[in-house]
mmCIF file of C-alpha atoms and ligand atoms in Angstrom:
data_model
loop_
_atom_site.group_PDB
_atom_site.id
_atom_site.type_symbol
_atom_site.label_atom_id
_atom_site.label_comp_id
_atom_site.label_asym_id
_atom_site.label_seq_id
_atom_site.Cartn_x
_atom_site.Cartn_y
_atom_site.Cartn_z
ATOM 1 C CA MET T 165 3.698 -24.914 11.176
ATOM 2 C CA LYS T 166 1.904 -24.198 7.224
ATOM 3 C CA ALA T 167 3.711 -21.203 7.144
ATOM 4 C CA GLU T 168 7.286 -22.799 8.013
ATOM 5 C CA ILE T 169 6.721 -25.160 5.396
ATOM 6 C CA LEU T 170 5.696 -23.010 2.948
ATOM 7 C CA LYS T 171 8.777 -20.686 3.514
ATOM 8 C CA LYS T 172 10.950 -23.522 3.101
ATOM 9 C CA LEU T 173 9.366 -24.872 -0.248
ATOM 10 C CA ARG T 174 9.257 -21.280 -1.392
ATOM 11 C CA SER T 175 13.315 -21.169 -0.621
ATOM 12 C CA GLU T 176 13.956 -23.769 -2.624
ATOM 13 C CA ASN T 177 13.774 -24.400 -6.453
ATOM 14 C CA GLY T 178 13.467 -27.719 -7.010
ATOM 15 C CA TYR T 179 11.987 -30.774 -4.396
ATOM 16 C CA VAL T 180 12.384 -31.040 -0.651
ATOM 17 C CA SER T 181 11.982 -34.332 0.858
ATOM 18 C CA GLY T 182 9.380 -35.003 3.562
ATOM 19 C CA GLU T 183 12.261 -36.258 5.550
ATOM 20 C CA GLU T 184 14.252 -32.721 5.220
ATOM 21 C CA LEU T 185 11.285 -31.075 5.881
ATOM 22 C CA SER T 186 10.335 -33.179 9.405
ATOM 23 C CA ARG T 187 14.068 -32.405 10.238
ATOM 24 C CA HIS T 188 13.949 -28.873 9.528
ATOM 25 C CA LEU T 189 10.906 -28.399 11.568
ATOM 26 C CA GLY T 190 11.404 -31.233 14.308
ATOM 27 C CA VAL T 191 8.122 -32.553 13.751
ATOM 28 C CA SER T 192 7.160 -36.149 12.536
ATOM 29 C CA ARG T 193 6.597 -36.683 8.760
ATOM 30 C CA THR T 194 2.840 -37.460 9.016
ATOM 31 C CA ALA T 195 2.811 -33.694 10.495
ATOM 32 C CA VAL T 196 4.298 -32.592 7.583
ATOM 33 C CA TRP T 197 2.006 -34.761 5.217
ATOM 34 C CA LYS T 198 -1.298 -33.210 6.990
ATOM 35 C CA ASN T 199 0.073 -30.056 6.976
ATOM 36 C CA ILE T 200 0.910 -30.154 3.149
ATOM 37 C CA LYS T 201 -2.660 -31.385 2.945
ATOM 38 C CA ALA T 202 -4.074 -28.309 4.328
ATOM 39 C CA LEU T 203 -1.951 -26.423 2.102
ATOM 40 C CA ARG T 204 -3.397 -27.785 -0.871
ATOM 41 C CA GLN T 205 -6.868 -27.052 0.474
ATOM 42 C CA GLU T 206 -6.451 -23.656 0.979
ATOM 43 C CA GLY T 207 -5.359 -23.413 -2.975
ATOM 44 C CA TYR T 208 -1.706 -24.399 -2.852
ATOM 45 C CA VAL T 209 -0.334 -26.579 -5.706
ATOM 46 C CA ILE T 210 2.015 -28.917 -4.352
ATOM 47 C CA ASP T 211 3.502 -31.718 -6.347
ATOM 48 C CA SER T 212 4.740 -34.374 -4.535
ATOM 49 C CA VAL T 213 6.772 -37.153 -6.253
ATOM 50 C CA THR T 214 8.008 -40.385 -4.640
ATOM 51 C CA ASN T 215 11.605 -40.153 -3.097
ATOM 52 C CA LYS T 216 11.975 -36.892 -4.505
ATOM 53 C CA GLY T 217 9.353 -34.781 -1.764
ATOM 54 C CA TYR T 218 7.446 -31.556 -2.213
ATOM 55 C CA ARG T 219 7.468 -28.799 -4.585
ATOM 56 C CA LEU T 220 5.524 -25.449 -4.437
ATOM 57 C CA ILE T 221 4.147 -24.908 -7.975
ATOM 58 C CA GLU T 222 1.487 -22.474 -7.373
ATOM 59 C CA SER T 223 0.097 -20.200 -4.525
ATOM 60 C CA PRO T 224 -3.213 -18.999 -4.422
ATOM 61 C CA ASP T 225 -4.335 -15.502 -5.325
ATOM 62 C CA ARG T 226 -4.959 -14.284 -2.026
ATOM 63 C CA LEU T 227 -3.241 -11.916 0.303
ATOM 64 C CA ASP T 228 -2.053 -14.102 3.257
ATOM 65 C CA PRO T 229 -0.533 -12.407 6.382
ATOM 66 C CA ARG T 230 2.182 -15.621 7.128
ATOM 67 C CA ILE T 231 3.761 -14.992 3.628
ATOM 68 C CA ILE T 232 3.337 -10.914 3.839
ATOM 69 C CA SER T 233 4.826 -10.811 7.245
ATOM 70 C CA SER T 234 7.641 -13.915 6.777
ATOM 71 C CA GLY T 235 11.219 -11.827 7.102
ATOM 72 C CA LEU T 236 9.347 -8.560 7.660
ATOM 73 C CA ASN T 237 11.245 -6.613 10.303
ATOM 74 C CA THR T 238 9.441 -3.398 10.458
ATOM 75 C CA SER T 239 9.602 -0.639 13.314
ATOM 76 C CA ASN T 240 6.111 0.983 13.041
ATOM 77 C CA VAL T 241 4.034 -0.365 10.449
ATOM 78 C CA GLY T 242 2.495 -3.775 10.265
ATOM 79 C CA LYS T 243 3.282 -5.008 13.380
ATOM 80 C CA ARG T 244 0.593 -7.166 13.200
ATOM 81 C CA ILE T 245 -1.334 -8.005 9.664
ATOM 82 C CA VAL T 246 -4.984 -9.119 9.436
ATOM 83 C CA THR T 247 -6.608 -9.724 6.018
ATOM 84 C CA MET T 248 -9.814 -10.182 5.461
ATOM 85 C CA ASP T 249 -12.208 -11.631 2.543
ATOM 86 C CA LYS T 250 -14.770 -8.828 2.811
ATOM 87 C CA VAL T 251 -15.018 -5.864 4.423
ATOM 88 C CA ASP T 252 -17.265 -2.167 4.179
ATOM 89 C CA SER T 253 -13.859 -0.399 4.436
ATOM 90 C CA THR T 254 -10.760 -1.176 6.016
ATOM 91 C CA ASN T 255 -10.685 2.207 7.177
ATOM 92 C CA ASP T 256 -13.891 1.856 9.020
ATOM 93 C CA GLU T 257 -13.049 -1.822 10.545
ATOM 94 C CA VAL T 258 -9.208 0.113 11.667
ATOM 95 C CA LYS T 259 -11.523 2.988 13.251
ATOM 96 C CA ARG T 260 -13.831 0.330 14.997
ATOM 97 C CA ARG T 261 -10.490 -1.980 16.088
ATOM 98 C CA ALA T 262 -8.481 1.501 17.402
ATOM 99 C CA ALA T 263 -11.532 2.529 19.481
ATOM 100 C CA GLN T 264 -11.278 -1.070 21.322
ATOM 101 C CA GLY T 265 -8.175 -0.141 22.106
ATOM 102 C CA GLU T 266 -5.833 -1.710 19.322
ATOM 103 C CA GLU T 267 -2.110 -1.048 19.369
ATOM 104 C CA SER T 268 -0.227 1.110 16.863
ATOM 105 C CA GLY T 269 1.140 -0.676 13.915
ATOM 106 C CA LEU T 270 -1.952 -2.830 12.982
ATOM 107 C CA ILE T 271 -2.627 -3.223 9.181
ATOM 108 C CA ILE T 272 -6.141 -4.296 8.106
ATOM 109 C CA ALA T 273 -6.062 -5.637 4.310
ATOM 110 C CA ALA T 274 -8.815 -6.647 2.361
ATOM 111 C CA GLU T 275 -9.872 -8.721 -0.794
ATOM 112 C CA ASN T 276 -13.044 -6.750 -1.554
ATOM 113 C CA GLN T 277 -14.571 -3.652 0.098
ATOM 114 C CA THR T 278 -18.116 -3.216 -0.167
ATOM 115 C CA GLY T 279 -18.185 0.356 0.645
ATOM 116 C CA GLY T 280 -14.446 1.566 -0.064
ATOM 117 C CA LYS T 281 -14.013 5.532 0.277
ATOM 118 C CA GLY T 282 -12.227 7.972 -1.246
ATOM 119 C CA ARG T 283 -10.970 11.489 -0.968
ATOM 120 C CA PHE T 284 -13.863 14.391 -0.684
ATOM 121 C CA GLY T 285 -16.596 11.647 0.244
ATOM 122 C CA ARG T 286 -16.005 9.826 -3.155
ATOM 123 C CA THR T 287 -16.142 5.929 -3.598
ATOM 124 C CA TRP T 288 -13.170 3.635 -3.999
ATOM 125 C CA SER T 289 -14.280 0.872 -6.521
ATOM 126 C CA SER T 290 -12.307 -1.944 -4.782
ATOM 127 C CA PRO T 291 -12.530 -4.814 -6.924
ATOM 128 C CA GLU T 292 -10.744 -8.314 -6.649
ATOM 129 C CA GLY T 293 -6.982 -7.904 -7.367
ATOM 130 C CA GLY T 294 -6.094 -4.814 -5.420
ATOM 131 C CA ILE T 295 -4.416 -4.387 -2.517
ATOM 132 C CA TYR T 296 -6.563 -2.425 0.050
ATOM 133 C CA PHE T 297 -5.230 -1.674 3.690
ATOM 134 C CA THR T 298 -5.172 0.538 6.284
ATOM 135 C CA ILE T 299 -2.607 1.081 8.352
ATOM 136 C CA LEU T 300 -3.181 2.291 12.456
ATOM 137 C CA LEU T 301 -0.747 4.412 13.938
ATOM 138 C CA ARG T 302 -0.700 6.361 17.688
ATOM 139 C CA PRO T 303 1.931 8.499 16.746
ATOM 140 C CA ASP T 304 2.937 11.308 19.567
ATOM 141 C CA LEU T 305 2.090 14.101 16.912
ATOM 142 C CA PRO T 306 -0.436 17.001 17.197
ATOM 143 C CA PRO T 307 -3.321 16.482 14.664
ATOM 144 C CA ASN T 308 -1.966 19.507 12.438
ATOM 145 C CA ALA T 309 0.987 16.952 11.827
ATOM 146 C CA ILE T 310 -1.192 14.415 10.116
ATOM 147 C CA PRO T 311 -1.048 15.510 6.207
ATOM 148 C CA SER T 312 2.386 15.089 6.492
ATOM 149 C CA VAL T 313 2.296 11.503 7.519
ATOM 150 C CA THR T 314 -0.189 10.963 4.641
ATOM 151 C CA LEU T 315 2.851 12.249 2.405
ATOM 152 C CA ALA T 316 5.289 10.278 4.014
ATOM 153 C CA ALA T 317 2.880 6.851 3.350
ATOM 154 C CA GLY T 318 2.599 8.245 -0.261
ATOM 155 C CA TYR T 319 6.383 8.601 -0.873
ATOM 156 C CA GLY T 320 6.434 4.898 0.816
ATOM 157 C CA VAL T 321 3.869 3.624 -2.072
ATOM 158 C CA CYS T 322 6.075 5.392 -4.896
ATOM 159 C CA LEU T 323 9.449 3.972 -3.624
ATOM 160 C CA ALA T 324 8.106 0.374 -3.229
ATOM 161 C CA VAL T 325 6.453 0.623 -6.703
ATOM 162 C CA ARG T 326 9.598 1.778 -7.974
ATOM 163 C CA GLU T 327 11.720 -0.949 -6.451
ATOM 164 C CA TYR T 328 9.552 -3.648 -7.463
ATOM 165 C CA THR T 329 8.554 -2.918 -10.958
ATOM 166 C CA GLY T 330 11.106 -0.433 -12.156
ATOM 167 C CA LEU T 331 7.909 1.734 -13.111
ATOM 168 C CA ASP T 332 8.327 5.813 -13.242
ATOM 169 C CA ALA T 333 5.896 6.175 -10.610
ATOM 170 C CA ARG T 334 5.455 9.602 -8.800
ATOM 171 C CA ILE T 335 3.732 11.535 -6.803
ATOM 172 C CA LYS T 336 0.774 13.944 -7.335
ATOM 173 C CA TRP T 337 0.895 16.257 -4.428
ATOM 174 C CA PRO T 338 -0.216 15.187 -1.916
ATOM 175 C CA ASN T 339 -0.710 11.515 -2.141
ATOM 176 C CA ASP T 340 -1.795 10.106 -5.070
ATOM 177 C CA ILE T 341 0.476 8.079 -7.086
ATOM 178 C CA VAL T 342 0.569 8.113 -10.932
ATOM 179 C CA ILE T 343 2.084 6.347 -13.765
ATOM 180 C CA GLY T 344 2.341 8.571 -16.853
ATOM 181 C CA ARG T 345 -1.162 10.497 -16.619
ATOM 182 C CA ARG T 346 -3.047 7.687 -14.712
ATOM 183 C CA LYS T 347 -3.713 7.023 -10.944
ATOM 184 C CA LEU T 348 -2.425 3.916 -9.686
ATOM 185 C CA CYS T 349 -2.802 4.831 -5.924
ATOM 186 C CA GLY T 350 -5.019 6.747 -3.874
ATOM 187 C CA ILE T 351 -4.448 7.565 0.110
ATOM 188 C CA LEU T 352 -7.646 8.618 2.597
ATOM 189 C CA THR T 353 -6.218 9.560 5.793
ATOM 190 C CA GLU T 354 -8.536 9.904 9.148
ATOM 191 C CA MET T 355 -7.967 10.714 12.640
ATOM 192 C CA ALA T 356 -9.460 10.821 15.842
ATOM 193 C CA ALA T 357 -8.271 13.412 18.154
ATOM 194 C CA GLN T 358 -9.096 15.161 21.522
ATOM 195 C CA SER T 359 -8.521 18.701 21.319
ATOM 196 C CA ASP T 360 -5.053 19.140 20.459
ATOM 197 C CA MET T 361 -4.511 15.253 21.344
ATOM 198 C CA LEU T 362 -4.185 12.550 18.533
ATOM 199 C CA ASP T 363 -5.725 9.336 19.637
ATOM 200 C CA TYR T 364 -4.501 7.671 16.416
ATOM 201 C CA VAL T 365 -4.578 7.977 12.471
ATOM 202 C CA ALA T 366 -6.048 5.329 9.774
ATOM 203 C CA ILE T 367 -4.075 5.576 7.009
ATOM 204 C CA GLY T 368 -5.980 4.031 4.281
ATOM 205 C CA ILE T 369 -4.441 2.982 0.772
ATOM 206 C CA GLY T 370 -5.625 1.577 -2.660
ATOM 207 C CA ILE T 371 -3.482 0.413 -4.865
ATOM 208 C CA ASN T 372 -4.255 -0.918 -8.296
ATOM 209 C CA VAL T 373 -2.455 -4.039 -8.895
ATOM 210 C CA ASN T 374 -4.089 -7.087 -10.709
ATOM 211 C CA HIS T 375 -6.645 -4.862 -12.359
ATOM 212 C CA THR T 376 -7.147 -5.820 -16.086
ATOM 213 C CA GLY T 377 -9.406 -2.849 -17.131
ATOM 214 C CA PHE T 378 -11.661 -0.167 -15.414
ATOM 215 C CA PRO T 379 -15.017 1.113 -15.984
ATOM 216 C CA GLU T 380 -15.536 3.335 -18.813
ATOM 217 C CA GLU T 381 -15.978 6.374 -16.436
ATOM 218 C CA ILE T 382 -12.388 5.988 -14.695
ATOM 219 C CA ARG T 383 -10.877 4.601 -18.115
ATOM 220 C CA ASN T 384 -8.800 7.553 -19.047
ATOM 221 C CA LYS T 385 -7.603 8.173 -15.263
ATOM 222 C CA ALA T 386 -6.698 5.013 -13.851
ATOM 223 C CA THR T 387 -3.915 2.500 -14.396
ATOM 224 C CA SER T 388 -3.013 -0.590 -12.488
ATOM 225 C CA LEU T 389 0.520 -2.351 -12.157
ATOM 226 C CA TYR T 390 -0.959 -5.061 -14.863
ATOM 227 C CA ILE T 391 -1.811 -2.474 -17.287
ATOM 228 C CA GLU T 392 1.449 -1.011 -17.091
ATOM 229 C CA THR T 393 3.736 -4.268 -16.822
ATOM 230 C CA GLY T 394 1.429 -6.514 -18.846
ATOM 231 C CA LYS T 395 1.829 -9.225 -16.278
ATOM 232 C CA LYS T 396 0.340 -10.454 -13.163
ATOM 233 C CA THR T 397 1.926 -9.011 -9.698
ATOM 234 C CA ASP T 398 2.283 -11.430 -6.918
ATOM 235 C CA ARG T 399 0.431 -9.433 -4.611
ATOM 236 C CA ASN T 400 1.760 -10.933 -1.105
ATOM 237 C CA ASP T 401 5.362 -10.125 -2.495
ATOM 238 C CA PHE T 402 4.447 -6.721 -3.978
ATOM 239 C CA PHE T 403 2.681 -5.863 -0.630
ATOM 240 C CA LYS T 404 5.638 -6.979 1.487
ATOM 241 C CA CYS T 405 7.671 -4.633 -0.536
ATOM 242 C CA VAL T 406 5.259 -1.870 -0.223
ATOM 243 C CA ILE T 407 4.901 -2.060 3.827
ATOM 244 C CA LYS T 408 8.935 -2.382 3.603
ATOM 245 C CA ASN T 409 8.865 1.237 2.280
ATOM 246 C CA LEU T 410 6.068 2.273 4.232
ATOM 247 C CA ASP T 411 7.989 1.843 7.470
ATOM 248 C CA ASN T 412 10.909 3.473 6.351
ATOM 249 C CA THR T 413 9.503 6.484 4.847
ATOM 250 C CA ILE T 414 6.972 7.013 8.130
ATOM 251 C CA SER T 415 9.838 6.028 10.482
ATOM 252 C CA SER T 416 12.197 8.520 9.268
ATOM 253 C CA PHE T 417 9.132 10.947 9.074
ATOM 254 C CA LEU T 418 8.257 10.624 12.928
ATOM 255 C CA VAL T 419 12.251 11.673 13.403
ATOM 256 C CA GLY T 420 12.192 14.058 11.076
ATOM 257 C CA PHE T 421 12.628 13.745 7.320
ATOM 258 C CA SER T 422 16.156 14.115 6.066
ATOM 259 C CA SER T 423 17.006 16.896 3.598
ATOM 260 C CA GLU T 424 17.853 13.992 1.331
ATOM 261 C CA ASP T 425 14.324 12.578 1.883
ATOM 262 C CA MET T 426 12.897 15.846 1.126
ATOM 263 C CA GLU T 427 14.764 16.314 -2.027
ATOM 264 C CA ASN T 428 13.831 12.835 -3.005
ATOM 265 C CA PHE T 429 10.327 13.469 -2.557
ATOM 266 C CA LYS T 430 10.411 16.659 -4.593
ATOM 267 C CA ARG T 431 12.228 14.942 -7.478
ATOM 268 C CA LEU T 432 9.607 12.165 -7.491
ATOM 269 C CA CYS T 433 6.756 15.006 -6.924
ATOM 270 C CA VAL T 434 4.862 15.570 -10.705
ATOM 271 C CA THR T 435 2.974 18.513 -9.722
ATOM 272 C CA ILE T 436 6.572 20.875 -9.364
ATOM 273 C CA GLY T 437 6.734 22.938 -12.111
ATOM 274 C CA ARG T 438 3.239 22.339 -13.420
ATOM 275 C CA GLN T 439 0.756 24.722 -13.967
ATOM 276 C CA VAL T 440 -1.992 23.575 -11.274
ATOM 277 C CA THR T 441 -5.382 24.970 -10.404
ATOM 278 C CA VAL T 442 -6.773 25.387 -6.695
ATOM 279 C CA HIS T 443 -10.341 24.035 -6.251
ATOM 280 C CA ARG T 444 -11.421 26.651 -3.331
ATOM 281 C CA PRO T 445 -15.454 27.157 -2.524
ATOM 282 C CA ASP T 446 -14.962 31.209 -3.282
ATOM 283 C CA GLY T 447 -13.480 30.005 -7.051
ATOM 284 C CA ASN T 448 -10.398 28.457 -8.798
ATOM 285 C CA ILE T 449 -6.890 29.908 -8.642
ATOM 286 C CA LEU T 450 -4.598 28.717 -11.485
ATOM 287 C CA GLY T 451 -0.879 29.134 -11.015
ATOM 288 C CA THR T 452 2.415 27.104 -10.866
ATOM 289 C CA ALA T 453 3.650 24.786 -8.575
ATOM 290 C CA TYR T 454 7.137 25.375 -7.923
ATOM 291 C CA ASP T 455 7.929 24.040 -4.706
ATOM 292 C CA ILE T 456 7.097 21.982 -1.000
ATOM 293 C CA THR T 457 7.832 23.375 2.033
ATOM 294 C CA PRO T 458 9.318 21.419 5.156
ATOM 295 C CA THR T 459 6.148 20.702 6.326
ATOM 296 C CA GLY T 460 4.693 19.492 3.272
ATOM 297 C CA GLU T 461 2.715 22.356 1.847
ATOM 298 C CA LEU T 462 2.961 23.029 -2.003
ATOM 299 C CA LEU T 463 3.940 26.413 -2.753
ATOM 300 C CA ILE T 464 2.555 28.017 -5.849
ATOM 301 C CA ARG T 465 2.905 31.112 -7.741
ATOM 302 C CA THR T 466 -0.366 32.573 -8.899
ATOM 303 C CA GLU T 467 -0.987 33.955 -12.623
ATOM 304 C CA GLU T 468 -1.263 37.004 -10.761
ATOM 305 C CA ASP T 469 2.355 36.957 -9.474
ATOM 306 C CA SER T 470 1.312 36.133 -5.891
ATOM 307 C CA GLU T 471 2.430 33.417 -3.852
ATOM 308 C CA LEU T 472 -0.125 31.402 -2.223
ATOM 309 C CA THR T 473 0.584 27.941 0.105
ATOM 310 C CA VAL T 474 -1.426 25.459 -0.215
ATOM 311 C CA ASN T 475 -1.852 22.735 2.503
ATOM 312 C CA SER T 476 -5.244 20.919 1.637
ATOM 313 C CA GLY T 477 -8.589 20.998 -0.678
ATOM 314 C CA GLU T 478 -8.082 19.645 -4.275
ATOM 315 C CA VAL T 479 -5.703 20.817 -6.566
ATOM 316 C CA THR T 480 -5.547 19.645 -10.312
ATOM 317 C CA VAL T 481 -2.423 19.341 -12.196
ATOM 318 C CA GLN T 482 -2.408 20.136 -15.958
ATOM 319 C CA GLY T 483 -2.072 16.954 -18.130
ATOM 320 C CA ILE T 484 -2.616 14.548 -15.365
ATOM 321 C CA TYR T 485 -6.329 13.083 -14.973
HETATM 322 C C1 BTN U 740 -8.842 8.781 -2.814
HETATM 323 O O1 BTN U 740 -7.745 9.016 -3.794
HETATM 324 O O2 BTN U 740 -9.565 9.474 -3.255
HETATM 325 C C2 BTN U 740 -8.391 7.907 -1.405
HETATM 326 C C3 BTN U 740 -8.526 6.614 -1.839
HETATM 327 C C4 BTN U 740 -8.272 5.682 -0.853
HETATM 328 C C5 BTN U 740 -8.636 4.264 -0.884
HETATM 329 C C6 BTN U 740 -8.392 3.297 0.067
HETATM 330 S S1 BTN U 740 -9.050 1.713 -0.323
HETATM 331 C C7 BTN U 740 -8.347 0.860 1.550
HETATM 332 C C8 BTN U 740 -9.125 1.991 2.620
HETATM 333 N N1 BTN U 740 -10.207 1.815 2.502
HETATM 334 C C9 BTN U 740 -11.278 2.744 2.079
HETATM 335 O O3 BTN U 740 -12.370 2.501 2.162
HETATM 336 N N2 BTN U 740 -10.360 3.595 1.762
HETATM 337 C C10 BTN U 740 -8.875 3.593 1.619
#
């Protein structure tokens, strides 16, 4: 019932009377009052004025699955949303739950991660104010299709940031989201498969949202929505937008990206047309990225004028962190 009350208070600009709430929810006014009290204890600031009713003044800055999933009607991503105060890593939590048979579509999000993981064995610093989450999917795909699912996820986050903030967010192939020269979001995908049968994929996404600054060592490489827009973002609202876009791009990918999606992805990809370095164990290769294949590999023309197809590994782009 608390979710219903919040929904109603959010949808009204002014006060909503206790009578209207009790009629709308089909419960007694005492039940309304008890739930308002419980919401206040959760940190919601709700004004109440005699003869006028209740008005929502401020919501706590906490991810709340009731708000995030309200009105969210997705096909694949976020069928069930669980938020946690603290966890080692949302990827690890999803992997544990997947091993116990959890269904496709789950999202685990956390306010803090004590062991946030990045790509290439790096750590992902996860202070409060970010959105750290992992999506569990069980798509009917071979394991070698997983890098492309990750591309679809990066594309979804990029579209959400553009839609919600109007910022010129771009994709740094394969799936970092950048604003200008700095990184806003990283994605770490892990999977479990038996021979060529995929069991599940865990797509872990970290977005810097209300971070007001970063430690010295990453200050020049990282950015946040707060730094870019100068104002705090309502994380629940933004997260809903992110999930909606992820569901669109991942669902499109699962039935096969349209040529329009592919062209749009390339248009948003900062890597294309830039000088890049491919870091390989046997040495670096320099070249210019010029296209992305329908299966998501990066095409590079090397300095020696040969063509290189890159499907994983680290590619650095000149001018971007
Ligand atoms: C990278 O750019 O190196 C990938 C970073 C991925 C971070 C996210 S935060 C949520 C999820 N849980 C983790 O431990 N990692 C991913």
